[in-house]
Backbone as a printed PyTorch tensor [residue, N CA C, xyz], in Angstrom:
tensor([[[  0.8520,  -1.1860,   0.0000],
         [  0.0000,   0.0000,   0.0000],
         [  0.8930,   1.2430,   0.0000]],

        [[  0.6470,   1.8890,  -1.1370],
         [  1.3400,   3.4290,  -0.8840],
         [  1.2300,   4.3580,   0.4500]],

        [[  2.1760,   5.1060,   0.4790],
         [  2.4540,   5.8790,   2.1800],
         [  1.2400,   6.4020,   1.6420]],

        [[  1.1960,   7.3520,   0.7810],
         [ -0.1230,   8.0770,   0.7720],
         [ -1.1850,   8.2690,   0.9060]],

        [[ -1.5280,   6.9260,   0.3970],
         [ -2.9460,   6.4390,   1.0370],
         [ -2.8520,   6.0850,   2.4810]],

        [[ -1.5840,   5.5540,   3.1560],
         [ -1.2880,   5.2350,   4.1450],
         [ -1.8920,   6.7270,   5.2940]],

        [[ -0.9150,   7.4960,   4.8370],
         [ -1.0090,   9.1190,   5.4990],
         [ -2.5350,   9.5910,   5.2450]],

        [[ -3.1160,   9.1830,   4.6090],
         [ -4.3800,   9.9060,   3.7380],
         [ -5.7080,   9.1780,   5.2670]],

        [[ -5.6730,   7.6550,   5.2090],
         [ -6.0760,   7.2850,   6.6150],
         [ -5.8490,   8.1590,   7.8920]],

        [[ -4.9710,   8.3290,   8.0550],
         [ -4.7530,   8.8910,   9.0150],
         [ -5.5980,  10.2330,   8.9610]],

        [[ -5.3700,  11.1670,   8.2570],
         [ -5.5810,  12.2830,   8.1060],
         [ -7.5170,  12.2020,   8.4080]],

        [[ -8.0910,  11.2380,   7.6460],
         [ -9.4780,  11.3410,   7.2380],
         [ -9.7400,  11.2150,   8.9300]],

        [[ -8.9840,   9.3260,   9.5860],
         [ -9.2960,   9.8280,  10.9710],
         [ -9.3710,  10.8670,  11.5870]],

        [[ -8.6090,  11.9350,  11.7620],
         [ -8.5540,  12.7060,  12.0630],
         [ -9.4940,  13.2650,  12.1050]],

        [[-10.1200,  13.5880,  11.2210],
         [-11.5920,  14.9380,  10.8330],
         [-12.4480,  13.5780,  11.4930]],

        [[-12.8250,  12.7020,  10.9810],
         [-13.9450,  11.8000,  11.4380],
         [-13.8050,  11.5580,  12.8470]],

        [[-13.0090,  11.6180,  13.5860],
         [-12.7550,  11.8620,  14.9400],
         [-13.4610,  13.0120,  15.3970]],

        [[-13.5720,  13.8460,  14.7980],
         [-13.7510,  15.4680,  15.4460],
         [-15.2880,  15.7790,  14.6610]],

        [[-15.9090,  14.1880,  14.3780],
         [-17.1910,  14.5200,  13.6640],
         [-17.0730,  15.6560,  12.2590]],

        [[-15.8830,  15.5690,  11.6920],
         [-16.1720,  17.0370,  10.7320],
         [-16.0850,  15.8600,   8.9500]],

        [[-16.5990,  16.4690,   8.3710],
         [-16.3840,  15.9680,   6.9640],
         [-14.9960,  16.3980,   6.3750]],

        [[-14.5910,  15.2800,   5.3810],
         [-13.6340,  15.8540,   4.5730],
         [-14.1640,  14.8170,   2.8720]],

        [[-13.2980,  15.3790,   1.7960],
         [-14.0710,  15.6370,   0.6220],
         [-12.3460,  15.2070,  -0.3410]],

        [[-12.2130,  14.6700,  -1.3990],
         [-11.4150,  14.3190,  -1.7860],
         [-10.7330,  15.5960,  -1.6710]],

        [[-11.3610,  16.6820,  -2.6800],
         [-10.1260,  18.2810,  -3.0310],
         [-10.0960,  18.1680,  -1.2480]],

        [[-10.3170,  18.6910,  -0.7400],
         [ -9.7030,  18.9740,   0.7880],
         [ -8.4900,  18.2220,   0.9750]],

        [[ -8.9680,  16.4620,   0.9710],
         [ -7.8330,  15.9330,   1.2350],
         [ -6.6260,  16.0630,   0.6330]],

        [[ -6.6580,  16.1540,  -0.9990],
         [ -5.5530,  16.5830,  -1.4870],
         [ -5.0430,  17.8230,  -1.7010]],

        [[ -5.7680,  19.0010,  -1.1290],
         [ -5.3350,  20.0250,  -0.7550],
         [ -4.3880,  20.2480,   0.8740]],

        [[ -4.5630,  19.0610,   1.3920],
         [ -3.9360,  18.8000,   2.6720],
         [ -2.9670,  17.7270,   2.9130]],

        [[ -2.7740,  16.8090,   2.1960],
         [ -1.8890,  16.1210,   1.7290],
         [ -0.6500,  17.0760,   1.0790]],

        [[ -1.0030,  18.1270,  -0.1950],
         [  0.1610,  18.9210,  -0.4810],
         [  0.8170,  19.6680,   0.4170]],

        [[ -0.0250,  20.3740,   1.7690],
         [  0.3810,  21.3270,   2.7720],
         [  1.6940,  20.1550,   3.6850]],

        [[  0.8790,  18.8060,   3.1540],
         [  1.4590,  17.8630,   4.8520],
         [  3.2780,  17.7750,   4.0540]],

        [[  3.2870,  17.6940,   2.8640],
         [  4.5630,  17.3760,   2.2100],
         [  5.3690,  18.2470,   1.6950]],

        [[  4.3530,  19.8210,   1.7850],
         [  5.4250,  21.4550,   1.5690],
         [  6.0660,  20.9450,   3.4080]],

        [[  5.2010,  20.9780,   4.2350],
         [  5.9430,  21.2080,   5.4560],
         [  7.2590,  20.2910,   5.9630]],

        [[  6.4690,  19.1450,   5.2880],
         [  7.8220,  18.2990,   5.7120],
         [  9.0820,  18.1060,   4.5680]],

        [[  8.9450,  18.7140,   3.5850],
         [  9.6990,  19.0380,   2.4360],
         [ 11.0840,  19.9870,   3.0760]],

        [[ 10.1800,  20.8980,   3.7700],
         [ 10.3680,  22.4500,   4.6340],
         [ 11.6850,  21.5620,   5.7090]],

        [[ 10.6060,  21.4010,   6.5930],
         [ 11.0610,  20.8660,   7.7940],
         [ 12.7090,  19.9600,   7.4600]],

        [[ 12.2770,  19.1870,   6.7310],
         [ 13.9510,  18.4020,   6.6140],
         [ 14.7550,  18.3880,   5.1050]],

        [[ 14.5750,  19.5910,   4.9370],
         [ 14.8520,  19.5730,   3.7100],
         [ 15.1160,  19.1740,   2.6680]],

        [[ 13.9530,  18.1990,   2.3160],
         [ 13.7890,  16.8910,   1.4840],
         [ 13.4540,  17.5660,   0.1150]],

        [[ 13.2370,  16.8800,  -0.6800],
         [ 12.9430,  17.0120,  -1.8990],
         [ 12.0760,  16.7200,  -2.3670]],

        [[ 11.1770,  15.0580,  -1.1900],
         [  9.6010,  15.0600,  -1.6560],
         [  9.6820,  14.3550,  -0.5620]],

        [[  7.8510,  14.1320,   0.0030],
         [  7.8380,  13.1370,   1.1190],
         [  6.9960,  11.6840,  -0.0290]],

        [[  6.3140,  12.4180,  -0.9300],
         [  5.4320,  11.2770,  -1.4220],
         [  5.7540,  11.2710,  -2.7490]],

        [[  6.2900,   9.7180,  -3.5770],
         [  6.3680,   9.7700,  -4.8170],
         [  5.4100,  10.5140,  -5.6900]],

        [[  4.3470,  10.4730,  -5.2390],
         [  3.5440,  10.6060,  -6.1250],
         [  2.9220,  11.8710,  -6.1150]],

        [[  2.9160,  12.3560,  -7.8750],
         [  2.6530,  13.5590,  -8.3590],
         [  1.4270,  14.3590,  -7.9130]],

        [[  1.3390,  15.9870,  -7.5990],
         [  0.6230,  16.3250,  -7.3530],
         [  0.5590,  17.1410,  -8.9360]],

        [[ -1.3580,  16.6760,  -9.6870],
         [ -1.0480,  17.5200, -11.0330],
         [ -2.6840,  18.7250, -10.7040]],

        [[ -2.6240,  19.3420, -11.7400],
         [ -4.1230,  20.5200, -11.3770],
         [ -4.3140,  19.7340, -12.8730]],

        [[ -5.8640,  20.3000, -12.9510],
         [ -7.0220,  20.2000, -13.7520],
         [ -7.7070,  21.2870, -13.7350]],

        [[ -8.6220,  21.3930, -14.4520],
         [ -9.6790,  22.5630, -14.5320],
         [ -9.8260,  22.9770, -13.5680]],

        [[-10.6260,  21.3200, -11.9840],
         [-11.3680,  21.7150, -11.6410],
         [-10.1620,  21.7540, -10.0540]],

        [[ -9.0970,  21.6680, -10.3630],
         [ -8.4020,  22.1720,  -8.6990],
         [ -7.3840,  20.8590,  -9.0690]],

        [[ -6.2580,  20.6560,  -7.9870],
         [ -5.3860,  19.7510,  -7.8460],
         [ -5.7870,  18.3760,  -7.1910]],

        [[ -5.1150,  17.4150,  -7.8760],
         [ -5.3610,  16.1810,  -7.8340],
         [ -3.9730,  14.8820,  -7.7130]],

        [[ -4.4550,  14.1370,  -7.2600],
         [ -3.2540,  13.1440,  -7.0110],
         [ -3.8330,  11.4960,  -7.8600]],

        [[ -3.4670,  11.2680,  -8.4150],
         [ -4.2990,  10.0110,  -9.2710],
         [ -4.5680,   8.8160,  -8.3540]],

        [[ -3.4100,   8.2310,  -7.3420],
         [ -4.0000,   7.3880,  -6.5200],
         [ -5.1120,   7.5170,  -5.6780]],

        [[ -5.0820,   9.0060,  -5.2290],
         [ -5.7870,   9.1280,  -4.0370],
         [ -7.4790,   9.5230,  -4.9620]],

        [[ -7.5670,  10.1780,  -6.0670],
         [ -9.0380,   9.7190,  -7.3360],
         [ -9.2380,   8.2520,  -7.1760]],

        [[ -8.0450,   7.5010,  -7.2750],
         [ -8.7330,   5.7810,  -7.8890],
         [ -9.1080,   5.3630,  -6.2770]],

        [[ -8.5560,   5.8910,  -5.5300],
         [ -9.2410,   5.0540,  -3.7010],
         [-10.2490,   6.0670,  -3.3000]],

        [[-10.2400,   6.9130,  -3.5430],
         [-11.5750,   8.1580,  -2.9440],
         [-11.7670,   8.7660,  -4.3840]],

        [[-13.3070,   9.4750,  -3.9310],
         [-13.8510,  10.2740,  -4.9390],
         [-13.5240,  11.3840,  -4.9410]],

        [[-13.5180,  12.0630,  -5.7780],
         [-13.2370,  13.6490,  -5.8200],
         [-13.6380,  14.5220,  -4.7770]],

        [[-15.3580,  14.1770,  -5.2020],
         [-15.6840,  15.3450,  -4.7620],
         [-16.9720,  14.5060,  -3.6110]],

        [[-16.9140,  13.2910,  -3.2100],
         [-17.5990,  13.2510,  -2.0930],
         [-17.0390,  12.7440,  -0.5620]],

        [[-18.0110,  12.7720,   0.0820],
         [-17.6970,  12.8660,   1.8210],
         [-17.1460,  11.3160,   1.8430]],

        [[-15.5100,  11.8020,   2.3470],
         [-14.9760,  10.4840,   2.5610],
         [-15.2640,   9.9590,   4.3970]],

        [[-15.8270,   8.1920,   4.1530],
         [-15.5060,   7.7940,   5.7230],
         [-14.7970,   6.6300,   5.4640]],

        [[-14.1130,   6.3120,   6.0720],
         [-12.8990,   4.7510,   6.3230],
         [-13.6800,   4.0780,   7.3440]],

        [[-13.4740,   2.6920,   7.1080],
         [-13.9870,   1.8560,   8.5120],
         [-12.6350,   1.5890,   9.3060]],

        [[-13.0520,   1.0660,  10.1310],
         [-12.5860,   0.1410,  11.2410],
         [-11.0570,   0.0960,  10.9930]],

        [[-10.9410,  -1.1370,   9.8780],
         [ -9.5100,  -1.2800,   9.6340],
         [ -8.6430,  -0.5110,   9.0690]],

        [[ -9.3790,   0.7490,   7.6640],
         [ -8.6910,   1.6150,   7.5590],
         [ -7.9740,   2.3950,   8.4860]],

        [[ -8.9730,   2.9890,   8.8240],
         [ -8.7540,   3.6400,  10.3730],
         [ -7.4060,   3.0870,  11.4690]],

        [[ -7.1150,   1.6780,  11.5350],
         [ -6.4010,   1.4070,  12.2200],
         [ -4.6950,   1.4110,  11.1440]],

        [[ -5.2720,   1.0860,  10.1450],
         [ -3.9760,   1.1590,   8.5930],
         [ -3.2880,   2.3990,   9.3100]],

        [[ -4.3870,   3.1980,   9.1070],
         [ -3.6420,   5.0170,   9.4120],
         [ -2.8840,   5.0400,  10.9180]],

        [[ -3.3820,   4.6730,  11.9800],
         [ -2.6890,   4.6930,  12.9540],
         [ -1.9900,   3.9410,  13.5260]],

        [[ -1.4570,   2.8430,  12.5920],
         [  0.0530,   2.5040,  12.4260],
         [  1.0290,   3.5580,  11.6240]],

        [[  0.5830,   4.8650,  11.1160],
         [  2.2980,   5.1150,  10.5080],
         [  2.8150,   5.4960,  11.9480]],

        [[  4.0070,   6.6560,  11.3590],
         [  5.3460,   6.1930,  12.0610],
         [  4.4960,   7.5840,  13.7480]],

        [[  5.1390,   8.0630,  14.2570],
         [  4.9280,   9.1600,  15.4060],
         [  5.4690,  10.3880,  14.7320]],

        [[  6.4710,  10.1040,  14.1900],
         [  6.5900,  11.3440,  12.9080],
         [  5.6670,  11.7310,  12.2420]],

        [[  5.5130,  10.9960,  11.2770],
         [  4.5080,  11.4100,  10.5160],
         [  3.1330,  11.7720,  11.1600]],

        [[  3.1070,  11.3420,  12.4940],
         [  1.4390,  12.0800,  13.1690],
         [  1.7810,  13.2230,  13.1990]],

        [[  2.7970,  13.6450,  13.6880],
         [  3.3320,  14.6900,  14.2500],
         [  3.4710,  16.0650,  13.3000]],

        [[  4.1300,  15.4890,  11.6460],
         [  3.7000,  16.4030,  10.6880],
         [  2.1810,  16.0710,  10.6360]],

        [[  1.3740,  15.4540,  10.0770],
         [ -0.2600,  15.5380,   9.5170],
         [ -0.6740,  16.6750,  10.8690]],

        [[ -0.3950,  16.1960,  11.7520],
         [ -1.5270,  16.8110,  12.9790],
         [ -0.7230,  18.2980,  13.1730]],

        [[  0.2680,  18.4600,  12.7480],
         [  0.9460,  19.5410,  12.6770],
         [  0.0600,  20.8970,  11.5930]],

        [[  0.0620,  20.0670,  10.1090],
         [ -0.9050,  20.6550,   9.0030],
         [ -2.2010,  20.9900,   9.7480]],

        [[ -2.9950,  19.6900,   9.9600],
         [ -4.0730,  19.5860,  10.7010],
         [ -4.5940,  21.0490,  11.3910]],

        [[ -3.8830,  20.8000,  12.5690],
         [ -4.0870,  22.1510,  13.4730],
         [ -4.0290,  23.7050,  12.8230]],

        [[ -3.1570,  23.6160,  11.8380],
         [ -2.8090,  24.7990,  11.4680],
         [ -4.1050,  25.8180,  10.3410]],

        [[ -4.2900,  24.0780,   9.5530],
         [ -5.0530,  24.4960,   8.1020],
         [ -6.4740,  23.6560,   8.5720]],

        [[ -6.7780,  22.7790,   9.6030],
         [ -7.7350,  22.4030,   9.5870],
         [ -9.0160,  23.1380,   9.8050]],

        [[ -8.5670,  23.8300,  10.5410],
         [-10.4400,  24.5500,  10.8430],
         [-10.6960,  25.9710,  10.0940]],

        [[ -9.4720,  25.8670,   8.7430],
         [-10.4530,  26.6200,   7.5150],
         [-11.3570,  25.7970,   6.9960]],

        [[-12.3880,  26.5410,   6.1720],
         [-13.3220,  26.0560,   5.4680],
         [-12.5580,  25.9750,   4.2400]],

        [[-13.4480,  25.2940,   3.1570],
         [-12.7170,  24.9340,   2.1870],
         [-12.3550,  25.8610,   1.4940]],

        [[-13.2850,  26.5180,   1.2230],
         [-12.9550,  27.5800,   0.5020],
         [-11.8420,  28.3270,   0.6900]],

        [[-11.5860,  28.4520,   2.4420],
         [-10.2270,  29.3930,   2.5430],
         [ -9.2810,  28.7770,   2.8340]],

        [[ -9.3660,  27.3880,   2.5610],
         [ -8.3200,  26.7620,   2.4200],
         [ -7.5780,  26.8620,   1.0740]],

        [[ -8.5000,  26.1200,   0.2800],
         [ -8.0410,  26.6930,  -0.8690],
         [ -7.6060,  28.2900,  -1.8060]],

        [[ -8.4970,  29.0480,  -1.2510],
         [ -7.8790,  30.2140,  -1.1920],
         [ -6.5950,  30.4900,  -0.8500]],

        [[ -6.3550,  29.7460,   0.3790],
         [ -4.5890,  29.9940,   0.8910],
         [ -3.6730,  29.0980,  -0.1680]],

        [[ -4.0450,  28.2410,  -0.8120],
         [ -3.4870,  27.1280,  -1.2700],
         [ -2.8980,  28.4360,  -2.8820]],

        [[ -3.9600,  29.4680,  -3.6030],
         [ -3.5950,  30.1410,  -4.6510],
         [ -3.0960,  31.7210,  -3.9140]],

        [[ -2.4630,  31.8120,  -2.9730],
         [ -2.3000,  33.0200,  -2.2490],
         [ -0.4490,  33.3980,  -2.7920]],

        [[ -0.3530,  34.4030,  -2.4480],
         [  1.2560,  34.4580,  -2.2680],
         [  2.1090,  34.2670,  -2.8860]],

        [[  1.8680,  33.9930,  -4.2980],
         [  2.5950,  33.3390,  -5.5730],
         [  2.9550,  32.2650,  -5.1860]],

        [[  1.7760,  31.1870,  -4.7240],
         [  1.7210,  30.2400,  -4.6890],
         [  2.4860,  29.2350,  -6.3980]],

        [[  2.5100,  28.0460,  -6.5780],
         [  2.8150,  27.6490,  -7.3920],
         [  2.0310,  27.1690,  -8.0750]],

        [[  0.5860,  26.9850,  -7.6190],
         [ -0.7600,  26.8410,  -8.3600],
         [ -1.3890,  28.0210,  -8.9480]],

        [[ -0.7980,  29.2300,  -7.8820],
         [ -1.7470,  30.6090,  -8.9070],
         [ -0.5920,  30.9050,  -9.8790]],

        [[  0.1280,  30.2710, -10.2090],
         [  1.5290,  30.4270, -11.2440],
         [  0.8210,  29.7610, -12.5070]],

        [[  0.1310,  28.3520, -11.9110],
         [  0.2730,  27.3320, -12.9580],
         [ -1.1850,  28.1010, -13.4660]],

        [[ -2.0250,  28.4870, -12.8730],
         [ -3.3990,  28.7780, -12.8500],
         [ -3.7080,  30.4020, -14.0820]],

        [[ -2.4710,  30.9580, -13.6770],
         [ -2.4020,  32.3570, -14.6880],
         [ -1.7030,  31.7830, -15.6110]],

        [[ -1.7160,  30.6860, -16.7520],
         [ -1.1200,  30.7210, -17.7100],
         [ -2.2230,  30.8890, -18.8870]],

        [[ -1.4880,  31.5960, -19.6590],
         [ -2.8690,  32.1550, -20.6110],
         [ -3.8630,  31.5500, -20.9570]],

        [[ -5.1830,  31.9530, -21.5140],
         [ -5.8270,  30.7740, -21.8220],
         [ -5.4880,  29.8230, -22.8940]],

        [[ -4.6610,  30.6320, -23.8610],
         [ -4.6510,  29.2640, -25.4150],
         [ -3.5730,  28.7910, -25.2580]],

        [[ -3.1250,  28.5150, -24.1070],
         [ -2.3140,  27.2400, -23.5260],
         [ -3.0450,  26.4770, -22.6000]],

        [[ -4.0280,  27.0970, -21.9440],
         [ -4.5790,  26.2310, -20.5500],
         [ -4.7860,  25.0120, -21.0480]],

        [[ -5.6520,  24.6510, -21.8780],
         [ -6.9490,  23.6440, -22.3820],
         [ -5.6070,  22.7130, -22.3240]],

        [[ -4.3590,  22.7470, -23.0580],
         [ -3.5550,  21.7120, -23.0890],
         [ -2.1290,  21.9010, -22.0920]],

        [[ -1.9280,  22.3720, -21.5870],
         [ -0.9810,  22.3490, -20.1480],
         [ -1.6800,  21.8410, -19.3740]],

        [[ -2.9750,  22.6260, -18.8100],
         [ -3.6370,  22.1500, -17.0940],
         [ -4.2000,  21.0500, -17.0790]],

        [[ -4.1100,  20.1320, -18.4090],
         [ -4.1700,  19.2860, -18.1800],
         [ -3.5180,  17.9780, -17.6510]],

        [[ -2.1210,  18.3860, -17.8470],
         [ -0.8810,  17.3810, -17.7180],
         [  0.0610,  17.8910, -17.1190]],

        [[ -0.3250,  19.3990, -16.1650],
         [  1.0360,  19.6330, -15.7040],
         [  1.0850,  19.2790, -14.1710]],

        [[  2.4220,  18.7360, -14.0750],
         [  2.6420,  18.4200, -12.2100],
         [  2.7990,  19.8000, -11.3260]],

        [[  2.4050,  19.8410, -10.4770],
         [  3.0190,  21.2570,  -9.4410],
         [  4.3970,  20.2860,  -8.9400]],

        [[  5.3090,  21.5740,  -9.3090],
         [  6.7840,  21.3670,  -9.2570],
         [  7.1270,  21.4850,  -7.1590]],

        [[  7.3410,  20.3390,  -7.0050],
         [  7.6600,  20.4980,  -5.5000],
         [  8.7260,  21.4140,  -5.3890]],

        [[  9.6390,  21.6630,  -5.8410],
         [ 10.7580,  22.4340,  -5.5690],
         [ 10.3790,  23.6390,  -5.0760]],

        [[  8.8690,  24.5950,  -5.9670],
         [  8.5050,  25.4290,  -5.7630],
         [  7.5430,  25.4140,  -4.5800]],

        [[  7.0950,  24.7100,  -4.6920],
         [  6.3150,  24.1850,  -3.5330],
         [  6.7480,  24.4510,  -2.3340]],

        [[  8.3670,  23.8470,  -1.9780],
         [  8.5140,  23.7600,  -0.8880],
         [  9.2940,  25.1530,  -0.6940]],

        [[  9.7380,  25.8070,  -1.4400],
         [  9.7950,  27.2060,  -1.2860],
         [  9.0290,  28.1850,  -0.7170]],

        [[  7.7970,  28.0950,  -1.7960],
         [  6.1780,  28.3680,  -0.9650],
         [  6.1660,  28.8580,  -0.0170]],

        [[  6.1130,  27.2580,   0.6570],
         [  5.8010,  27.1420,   1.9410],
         [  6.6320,  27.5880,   2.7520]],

        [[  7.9000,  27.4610,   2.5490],
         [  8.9490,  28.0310,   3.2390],
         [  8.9980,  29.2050,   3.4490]],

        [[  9.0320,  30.4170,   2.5630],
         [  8.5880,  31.7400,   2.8760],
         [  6.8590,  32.3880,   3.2910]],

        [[  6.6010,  31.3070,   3.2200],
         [  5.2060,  31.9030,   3.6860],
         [  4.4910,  31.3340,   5.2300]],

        [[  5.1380,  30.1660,   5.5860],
         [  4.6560,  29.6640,   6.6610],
         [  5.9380,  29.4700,   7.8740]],

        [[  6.7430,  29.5040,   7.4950],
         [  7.8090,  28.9230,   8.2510],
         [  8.7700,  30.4140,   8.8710]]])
């Protein structure tokens, strides 16, 4: 099983713990925050193989589409739930770190923060239109910038 989905358990516990909903874009809008920080934090280069790309309709991660839906209310049972709280004490430590920080925006201003600041999505997001239709479809958000981002803006 990929960390991601691994971390992604965890995370959903989290909100379903605290009775709150979460929604695929959320999650992968919080998944990118969990891997700018720890990008940040140890100055890595990525925490999760896997690509974060945008679309029309917001940023997306392809594993975490094929195990959750986009755009509806995710719940895990039992064993998921327990999947997630086996990772490491680190890794709680970053998620619940994100968590606290970005959790009790609404989505909207979450995502709002997510295109703030010359973010690397309102980069990818202002590219003209008679390129959009065929870039936003296939382009990755470049972690490098990412973890820059985050670095001057949160840290």
């Amino acid at each position: 099983m990929n960390q991601i989905i691994k971390d992604s358990y965890y995370l959903i516990g989290l909100h379903q713990e605290r009775f709150k909903k979460i929604n695929g874009i959320r999650l992968t809008d919080m998944l990118y925050l969990i891997e700018a920080y720890y990008m940040t934090l140890y100055n890595a280069e990525y925490l999760y193989e896997e690509e974060f790309k945008v679309d029309m309709l917001g940023m997306y991660i392809k594993e975490i589409n094929e195990k959750f839906k986009k755009t509806e209310n995710i719940i895990i049972n039992d064993e998921e739930m327990k999947i997630g709280k086996s990772i490491s004490e680190d890794r709680k430590k970053i998620i619940f770190k994100i968590y606290d920080l970005f959790g009790k925006l609404s989505d909207f201003k979450l995502h709002e923060e997510l295109f703030s600041n010359d973010s690397p999505l309102q980069f990818i997001y202002a590219i003209p239109d008679v390129l959009a239709v065929y870039i936003r479809f296939n382009i990755s958000v470049p972690k490098s910038q990412t973890k820059k981002w985050f670095e001057e803006n949160y840290l």
